[in-house]
Coordinates of C-alpha atoms in Angstrom, one line a residue:
M30 CA -12.0 23.6 -8.4
N31 CA -11.2 21.4 -11.4
T32 CA -11.4 18.0 -10.2
K33 CA -9.7 16.4 -12.9
K34 CA -6.7 18.5 -12.5
F35 CA -6.7 18.2 -8.9
M36 CA -6.8 14.4 -8.8
A37 CA -4.4 13.9 -11.6
R38 CA -1.8 16.0 -10.0
N39 CA -1.9 14.4 -6.6
V40 CA -3.1 10.8 -6.9
L41 CA -0.5 8.0 -6.7
L42 CA -1.2 4.3 -6.7
T43 CA -1.0 2.1 -3.7
T44 CA -2.3 -1.0 -1.9
A45 CA -2.9 -1.9 1.7
I46 CA -1.4 -5.3 3.0
V47 CA -1.7 -7.5 6.0
S48 CA 0.3 -10.6 6.7
T49 CA 0.4 -12.9 9.8
L50 CA 2.8 -15.2 11.6
S51 CA 1.7 -17.8 14.0
F52 CA 2.1 -16.6 17.6
G53 CA 0.6 -16.5 21.2
F54 CA -1.7 -13.5 22.2
A55 CA -2.6 -11.8 25.5
S56 CA -6.3 -10.8 25.7
A57 CA -7.7 -8.2 23.3
T58 CA -8.6 -4.8 24.0
S59 CA -12.1 -3.5 23.0
A60 CA -12.0 -1.5 19.7
N61 CA -14.5 0.8 21.3
T62 CA -12.0 2.2 23.6
A63 CA -9.2 2.5 21.0
G64 CA -7.3 5.6 20.2
T65 CA -5.8 6.6 17.0
S66 CA -1.9 6.6 17.1
N67 CA 0.0 9.6 15.8
W68 CA 3.1 9.4 13.5
T69 CA 4.6 12.8 14.9
I70 CA 7.0 15.4 13.3
E71 CA 9.4 14.4 16.1
D72 CA 9.4 10.7 14.9
A73 CA 9.8 11.6 11.3
S74 CA 12.6 14.2 12.0
K75 CA 14.8 11.1 13.2
I76 CA 14.5 9.4 9.8
E77 CA 18.0 8.5 8.2
R78 CA 19.2 5.7 6.1
T79 CA 21.4 3.2 8.1
D80 CA 23.2 0.0 6.9
D81 CA 20.3 -1.9 8.5
T82 CA 17.6 0.0 6.6
T83 CA 19.2 0.5 3.1
A84 CA 18.5 -2.0 0.4
P85 CA 21.3 -3.0 -1.9
Y86 CA 21.5 -1.4 -5.4
I87 CA 19.7 -3.4 -8.0
E88 CA 21.7 -4.3 -11.1
P89 CA 19.6 -3.9 -14.1
D90 CA 20.5 -7.4 -15.6
F91 CA 17.6 -9.5 -15.1
E92 CA 14.7 -10.4 -17.4
K93 CA 11.2 -9.1 -16.9
M94 CA 8.6 -11.6 -15.7
A95 CA 6.2 -10.3 -18.5
P96 CA 8.0 -8.3 -21.3
E97 CA 4.8 -7.4 -22.8
L98 CA 3.6 -5.8 -19.6
H99 CA 4.3 -3.1 -16.9
V100 CA 4.0 -4.9 -13.7
W101 CA 4.0 -3.0 -10.3
D102 CA 1.9 -3.4 -7.1
T103 CA 1.7 -7.0 -6.2
W104 CA 0.1 -9.4 -3.6
P105 CA -0.2 -13.0 -2.9
L106 CA -3.3 -15.2 -2.7
R107 CA -3.6 -16.0 1.0
E108 CA -5.6 -18.4 3.3
K109 CA -8.1 -16.5 5.6
D110 CA -5.5 -16.7 8.5
G111 CA -3.1 -14.7 6.3
S112 CA -0.7 -17.5 5.5
I113 CA 0.4 -17.8 1.8
A114 CA -2.1 -20.1 -0.2
K115 CA -1.1 -23.0 -2.2
V116 CA -3.8 -24.3 -4.4
N117 CA -3.5 -27.7 -6.1
G118 CA 0.3 -27.3 -6.0
Y119 CA 0.3 -23.6 -7.2
Y120 CA 1.2 -20.4 -5.6
V121 CA -0.6 -17.2 -7.0
I122 CA 0.2 -13.5 -7.0
F123 CA -1.8 -10.6 -8.4
S124 CA -0.4 -7.6 -9.9
L125 CA -1.5 -4.2 -11.3
T126 CA -0.5 -4.2 -14.9
A127 CA -0.6 -2.3 -18.2
D128 CA 0.9 -2.7 -21.7
S129 CA 4.7 -2.2 -21.8
D130 CA 4.5 0.2 -24.7
L131 CA 2.6 2.7 -22.5
L132 CA 4.7 5.5 -21.0
P133 CA 5.2 4.6 -17.3
G134 CA 3.5 7.6 -15.9
K135 CA 0.3 6.9 -17.7
R136 CA -0.1 3.3 -16.3
H137 CA -2.2 4.2 -13.5
D138 CA -5.1 5.4 -15.8
V139 CA -5.5 1.9 -17.5
A140 CA -4.2 -0.4 -14.7
T141 CA -5.6 -4.0 -15.1
I142 CA -5.3 -6.7 -12.3
R143 CA -3.7 -9.8 -13.8
Y144 CA -2.4 -12.9 -11.9
F145 CA 0.6 -15.1 -12.3
Y146 CA 1.0 -18.6 -10.8
S147 CA 4.0 -20.7 -10.0
K148 CA 4.9 -24.3 -8.5
D149 CA 8.0 -22.8 -6.5
G150 CA 6.9 -19.5 -5.6
K151 CA 9.5 -17.8 -7.6
S152 CA 9.1 -18.7 -11.3
W153 CA 6.2 -17.0 -12.5
E154 CA 3.9 -17.8 -15.4
L155 CA 1.3 -15.4 -16.6
G156 CA -2.2 -16.6 -16.1
G157 CA -4.2 -13.5 -17.5
K158 CA -6.7 -11.0 -16.2
A159 CA -8.1 -11.9 -12.8
F160 CA -11.7 -11.1 -14.0
D161 CA -13.6 -9.7 -16.8
T162 CA -13.0 -5.9 -16.3
K163 CA -16.4 -5.0 -18.1
Q164 CA -18.1 -6.6 -15.2
A165 CA -16.0 -4.9 -12.4
Y166 CA -16.8 -1.6 -10.7
G167 CA -14.7 1.6 -11.8
S168 CA -13.3 2.5 -15.0
R169 CA -10.2 0.7 -13.9
Q170 CA -9.3 -1.4 -10.9
W171 CA -6.4 -0.6 -8.5
A172 CA -4.7 -2.8 -6.0
G173 CA -6.2 -4.6 -3.1
S174 CA -5.8 -8.2 -1.6
A175 CA -6.8 -11.8 -2.1
M176 CA -8.2 -14.5 0.1
I177 CA -9.2 -18.1 -0.5
E178 CA -11.9 -19.7 1.6
D179 CA -14.0 -22.8 1.1
G180 CA -12.8 -23.0 -2.6
K181 CA -13.9 -19.4 -3.4
L182 CA -11.6 -16.5 -4.3
N183 CA -12.2 -13.3 -2.6
L184 CA -10.4 -10.5 -4.5
F185 CA -10.7 -7.1 -2.8
Y186 CA -9.7 -4.2 -5.1
T187 CA -10.0 -0.5 -5.5
A188 CA -12.9 0.7 -7.9
T189 CA -11.3 3.8 -9.4
G190 CA -13.4 6.2 -11.6
R191 CA -16.8 5.2 -13.0
K192 CA -17.6 3.2 -15.8
G193 CA -18.4 5.4 -19.1
E194 CA -16.8 8.5 -17.6
E195 CA -15.9 11.0 -20.4
S196 CA -12.4 11.6 -19.0
V197 CA -10.5 10.0 -16.4
T198 CA -11.4 10.6 -12.8
Y199 CA -10.1 9.5 -9.4
E200 CA -13.0 8.7 -7.3
Q201 CA -12.0 5.7 -5.1
R202 CA -14.3 3.0 -3.6
L203 CA -13.5 -0.3 -2.0
A204 CA -14.8 -3.4 -3.7
L205 CA -15.0 -7.1 -3.7
A206 CA -15.0 -9.9 -6.4
T207 CA -15.9 -13.2 -5.3
G208 CA -15.4 -16.2 -7.8
D209 CA -14.8 -19.9 -8.4
V210 CA -11.3 -21.4 -8.6
E211 CA -10.2 -24.0 -11.0
A212 CA -6.9 -25.6 -10.7
N213 CA -5.4 -28.5 -12.7
G214 CA -2.2 -29.7 -14.2
K215 CA -2.2 -27.0 -16.8
G216 CA -2.4 -24.0 -14.4
I217 CA -5.1 -22.2 -12.5
S218 CA -8.1 -20.0 -13.5
F219 CA -10.9 -18.0 -12.0
S220 CA -14.6 -17.5 -13.0
N221 CA -18.0 -16.7 -12.2
F222 CA -17.5 -13.4 -10.4
D223 CA -19.9 -11.4 -8.2
H224 CA -18.9 -7.8 -7.7
S225 CA -19.9 -5.5 -4.6
I226 CA -18.9 -2.1 -3.4
I227 CA -18.0 -2.8 0.2
L228 CA -17.0 0.7 1.6
E229 CA -16.8 4.3 0.7
P230 CA -15.6 7.3 2.7
E231 CA -18.2 8.6 5.1
G232 CA -16.6 12.1 6.1
K233 CA -16.5 11.2 9.7
Y234 CA -13.2 9.2 10.3
Y235 CA -12.1 9.4 6.5
Q236 CA -12.0 12.1 4.1
T237 CA -14.5 12.4 1.2
E238 CA -13.4 13.6 -2.2
E239 CA -15.7 16.4 -1.9
Q240 CA -13.9 17.4 1.5
A241 CA -10.6 17.1 -0.2
E242 CA -11.6 19.3 -3.0
A243 CA -12.0 22.1 -0.6
G244 CA -8.3 23.1 -0.8
D245 CA -6.4 19.9 0.0
I246 CA -3.4 18.5 -2.2
G247 CA -4.7 15.1 -2.7
Y248 CA -7.3 12.5 -1.9
T249 CA -7.1 8.7 -1.1
F250 CA -9.4 5.8 -0.2
R251 CA -8.0 2.7 -1.7
D252 CA -6.3 -0.6 -1.3
P253 CA -8.4 -2.9 0.8
W254 CA -6.5 -5.7 2.6
F255 CA -8.3 -8.5 4.3
F256 CA -7.1 -9.3 7.8
E257 CA -8.4 -12.0 10.3
D258 CA -7.3 -10.8 13.8
P259 CA -5.8 -13.9 15.5
K260 CA -6.6 -12.5 18.9
T261 CA -10.4 -12.2 18.3
G262 CA -11.1 -14.0 15.2
K263 CA -12.8 -10.8 13.8
D264 CA -12.4 -9.8 10.2
Y265 CA -11.4 -6.6 8.9
I266 CA -10.0 -4.6 5.9
L267 CA -7.2 -2.2 6.2
F268 CA -6.9 0.7 3.6
E269 CA -5.2 3.9 2.9
G270 CA -7.2 7.1 3.4
N271 CA -7.0 10.8 4.9
S272 CA -8.1 12.2 8.0
A273 CA -11.6 13.6 7.6
G274 CA -12.6 17.1 7.1
T275 CA -11.6 20.1 4.9
P276 CA -8.4 22.2 5.6
S277 CA -10.6 25.0 7.1
E278 CA -12.0 22.6 9.7
R279 CA -8.5 21.2 10.6
T280 CA -6.8 22.4 13.6
L281 CA -3.4 21.8 15.2
D282 CA -3.3 19.3 18.0
R283 CA 0.3 19.7 19.6
A284 CA 0.5 15.9 19.9
Y285 CA 1.0 15.9 16.1
I286 CA 4.4 17.7 16.8
G287 CA 5.7 15.2 19.4
S288 CA 6.9 15.5 22.9
E289 CA 6.7 18.5 25.1
D290 CA 10.4 19.0 25.1
F291 CA 10.4 18.8 21.1
Q292 CA 7.3 21.1 21.0
S293 CA 9.1 23.8 22.9
S294 CA 11.9 24.2 20.4
F295 CA 10.1 23.4 17.2
D296 CA 8.7 26.1 14.8
F297 CA 6.8 25.3 11.5
V298 CA 8.3 26.4 8.3
N299 CA 4.8 27.0 6.9
E300 CA 2.0 25.8 9.2
D301 CA -0.8 26.4 6.7
F302 CA 0.9 24.2 4.1
A303 CA 1.7 21.5 6.8
K304 CA -2.0 21.3 7.7
L305 CA -2.6 19.8 4.1
F306 CA -0.7 16.6 5.0
N307 CA -3.3 14.3 6.6
G308 CA -2.4 10.8 5.8
A309 CA -4.2 8.0 7.5
I310 CA -4.4 4.2 7.8
G311 CA -7.9 3.1 7.8
I312 CA -9.7 0.0 9.3
A313 CA -13.2 -1.3 9.0
E314 CA -14.8 -4.4 10.5
A315 CA -16.9 -6.8 8.5
T316 CA -20.6 -6.9 9.5
N317 CA -21.5 -10.2 7.5
D318 CA -19.9 -13.4 6.6
S319 CA -19.7 -12.7 2.9
Y320 CA -17.4 -9.8 3.5
T321 CA -19.8 -7.4 1.5
E322 CA -20.6 -5.1 4.3
F323 CA -18.0 -3.3 6.5
E324 CA -18.3 -0.7 9.3
A325 CA -15.5 1.9 9.4
M326 CA -13.6 2.5 12.6
K327 CA -11.2 5.2 13.9
P328 CA -7.9 5.1 11.9
L329 CA -5.1 3.0 13.3
L330 CA -2.7 5.7 12.5
E331 CA -2.7 9.3 11.4
A332 CA 0.1 11.4 10.2
N333 CA -1.3 14.9 10.3
Y334 CA 1.1 17.6 9.5
V335 CA 3.7 14.9 8.6
N336 CA 2.7 13.0 5.5
Q337 CA -0.1 12.9 2.9
E338 CA -0.1 9.4 1.7
L339 CA 0.4 6.3 3.9
E340 CA 0.4 3.7 1.1
R341 CA 0.0 0.0 1.4
P342 CA -0.4 -0.4 5.1
H343 CA 0.1 -3.8 6.4
I344 CA 0.4 -5.9 9.5
V345 CA 2.8 -8.8 10.3
T346 CA 2.0 -10.3 13.6
K347 CA 4.8 -11.8 15.9
G348 CA 4.9 -12.7 19.5
N349 CA 2.5 -10.5 21.2
Q350 CA 2.9 -7.7 18.7
Y351 CA 1.3 -6.3 15.7
Y352 CA 3.8 -4.7 13.3
L353 CA 2.1 -2.2 11.0
F354 CA 3.9 -1.3 7.7
T355 CA 3.3 1.4 5.2
N356 CA 4.8 2.8 2.1
T357 CA 5.2 6.4 1.0
H358 CA 7.1 8.7 -1.2
E359 CA 9.8 11.5 -0.4
H360 CA 7.4 14.1 -1.9
K361 CA 4.5 13.0 0.4
F362 CA 6.2 14.4 3.5
G363 CA 5.3 17.8 5.0
P364 CA 7.6 20.9 4.6
D365 CA 9.3 20.4 7.8
L366 CA 10.6 17.1 6.9
S367 CA 13.0 15.4 4.5
A368 CA 12.9 11.6 4.1
P369 CA 13.2 9.0 1.3
D370 CA 10.7 6.8 -0.4
G371 CA 10.5 3.9 1.9
L372 CA 8.7 1.1 3.8
Y373 CA 8.0 2.5 7.3
G374 CA 6.7 0.6 10.3
F375 CA 5.1 0.7 13.8
S376 CA 4.5 -1.8 16.4
S377 CA 1.9 -2.2 19.2
D378 CA 0.3 -5.1 21.4
Q379 CA -3.1 -4.0 20.3
L380 CA -4.6 -4.1 17.0
T381 CA -6.4 -0.8 17.2
T382 CA -4.0 1.6 19.3
G383 CA -0.8 2.3 20.9
Y384 CA 1.6 2.2 17.7
E385 CA 5.2 3.4 18.2
P386 CA 7.5 3.9 15.2
L387 CA 10.0 1.0 14.6
N388 CA 13.8 2.0 14.6
D389 CA 12.7 5.2 16.6
S390 CA 11.6 7.0 13.2
G391 CA 9.7 4.6 11.5
L392 CA 11.9 3.8 8.7
V393 CA 12.3 0.0 7.8
L394 CA 13.7 0.1 4.3
A395 CA 14.9 2.7 1.9
N396 CA 16.6 2.7 -1.5
P397 CA 20.2 3.6 -1.8
E398 CA 20.8 7.3 -1.6
N399 CA 22.1 7.4 -5.2
H400 CA 19.3 5.2 -6.6
A401 CA 16.4 6.7 -4.4
Y402 CA 13.5 5.5 -6.7
Q403 CA 14.8 2.0 -7.8
A404 CA 12.1 0.1 -6.0
Y405 CA 8.7 0.8 -4.4
S406 CA 5.5 -0.7 -3.0
W407 CA 7.1 -2.9 -0.5
M408 CA 5.1 -5.8 1.0
V409 CA 6.0 -7.8 4.0
L410 CA 5.3 -11.4 4.0
P411 CA 4.7 -13.8 6.9
N412 CA 8.1 -15.2 6.5
G413 CA 10.0 -11.8 6.6
K414 CA 10.4 -11.8 2.9
V415 CA 9.7 -8.3 1.2
I416 CA 8.6 -8.0 -2.3
S417 CA 8.3 -4.8 -4.2
F418 CA 8.6 -3.8 -8.0
Y419 CA 11.6 -2.5 -9.9
N420 CA 10.6 1.3 -10.4
F421 CA 12.8 4.1 -11.9
H422 CA 16.4 3.4 -11.8
D423 CA 19.8 4.8 -12.9
L424 CA 18.5 8.1 -13.3
D425 CA 21.9 10.0 -13.6
G426 CA 21.1 12.0 -10.6
K427 CA 17.7 13.1 -11.6
N428 CA 15.0 13.6 -9.2
I429 CA 11.8 11.6 -10.2
A430 CA 9.9 15.0 -10.5
D431 CA 12.4 15.7 -13.4
L432 CA 11.3 12.8 -15.5
G433 CA 8.4 14.6 -17.1
G434 CA 10.9 16.6 -18.9
T435 CA 12.9 13.6 -20.5
S436 CA 12.0 12.1 -23.7
P437 CA 9.8 9.0 -23.8
E438 CA 12.7 6.9 -24.7
Y439 CA 14.5 7.7 -21.6
Q440 CA 11.5 7.3 -19.4
M441 CA 10.7 3.8 -20.9
S442 CA 14.4 2.7 -20.5
H443 CA 14.7 3.6 -16.9
F444 CA 11.5 2.0 -15.7
G445 CA 11.7 -1.4 -14.5
G446 CA 8.2 -2.6 -14.8
T447 CA 8.8 -5.9 -13.1
L448 CA 9.2 -7.5 -9.6
A449 CA 12.4 -6.4 -7.9
P450 CA 14.7 -8.7 -6.0
T451 CA 12.9 -10.0 -2.9
L452 CA 14.7 -8.9 0.4
K453 CA 14.7 -10.5 3.6
I454 CA 14.4 -8.7 7.0
A455 CA 14.7 -9.6 10.4
L456 CA 12.3 -8.2 13.0
Q457 CA 13.2 -8.1 16.7
N458 CA 11.1 -6.1 19.3
D459 CA 11.1 -2.6 17.9
R460 CA 14.2 -3.0 15.6
T461 CA 14.4 -4.2 11.9
K462 CA 17.4 -5.2 9.7
V463 CA 17.9 -6.0 6.1
V464 CA 19.4 -9.6 6.1
N465 CA 19.8 -10.5 2.4
E466 CA 18.7 -10.2 -1.2
Q467 CA 17.1 -13.0 -3.1
A468 CA 15.6 -13.8 -6.4
P469 CA 13.1 -11.2 -8.0
G470 CA 9.5 -12.0 -6.9
K471 CA 10.4 -14.9 -4.6
I472 CA 7.6 -15.4 -1.9
K473 CA 8.8 -18.9 -0.5

């Protein structure tokens, strides 16, 4: 199989995210007894926009945060406990970026992690590249997470491709850059980085690229997001992956469909095609104090026969509950389902098992139906604010798949490439609600 064509056709960028609220917990359950949760066809068949889950239309009348750049997947600098960090009076966010004169669809092939800093958490000043990309792993670096501990920056990222490759490839490995932090009255900067590869897919719990090339429609292993479990104090990374194995090795578990009542009346449109949808939210436990070694565990959640990419999974903790969120696109759902680009969520009282969909279906946030692609890559912060980037907007009824046939001028003028207005959501038990819209990029 032509690896370049396979990956270029099917890889979309993402990031995994975890945020934490303060709360009281019951005793923890051993990870060794945990079972992977399923997002079922029955769950996803209930997806529909409501007033509580639909974002307001974004008026295209605000300034870009960095006119010279495309800006997309974004995450804040956090303390080890997940709270938003403030260093010498500065908040910091990291973003995937590319030159703004590049066609938007090409940006993933040259993505660079840059950072911005702010005194008020909403007025952002560009700091520059997070690190020297020549010293980093991968031909380019995709999204991850950032944590400060004892004055050191721990910047987790996805090492995509290999240095010196003759053409763009889409191998994905999880990496860590640890560096020094310097903050003064003029701003904040980072230096003296050490880089490590911390995890690669092993083929037991998470699909390898070689397994995916044996007939699947895509491959993911990216977006490391650091998480300290407040129940146990143990350290983890979450990430996006796919269920292990090749399509020929994959068999239908009736639990993927849903309840017995739903199973009795359900027929696949195309079961052979549906089996190629094998998205998973992964987790791995740190095995040393420097966060350079992790042991893969069973996935937190799988969407077999449902969805192919569960992007930017993240957890917000509240009360005794873990709230697990993820992003996905409409074209990543299996042939038996129709659902929008959106932020989806699940809850459990245990970290590693027992997740049930929020709002019955999982849908937490979607764009308006007539502006279905206006924002993407949503991330829930500990305070309930949700950041995202301004994506393709005001497309005159076009599907995003049609953009390749439009002129470069059309594509450039309809791509936001900056942070979208922040949304505030309310989270109560297994229900969520959009409360209001705030300034673009506001995290505080």
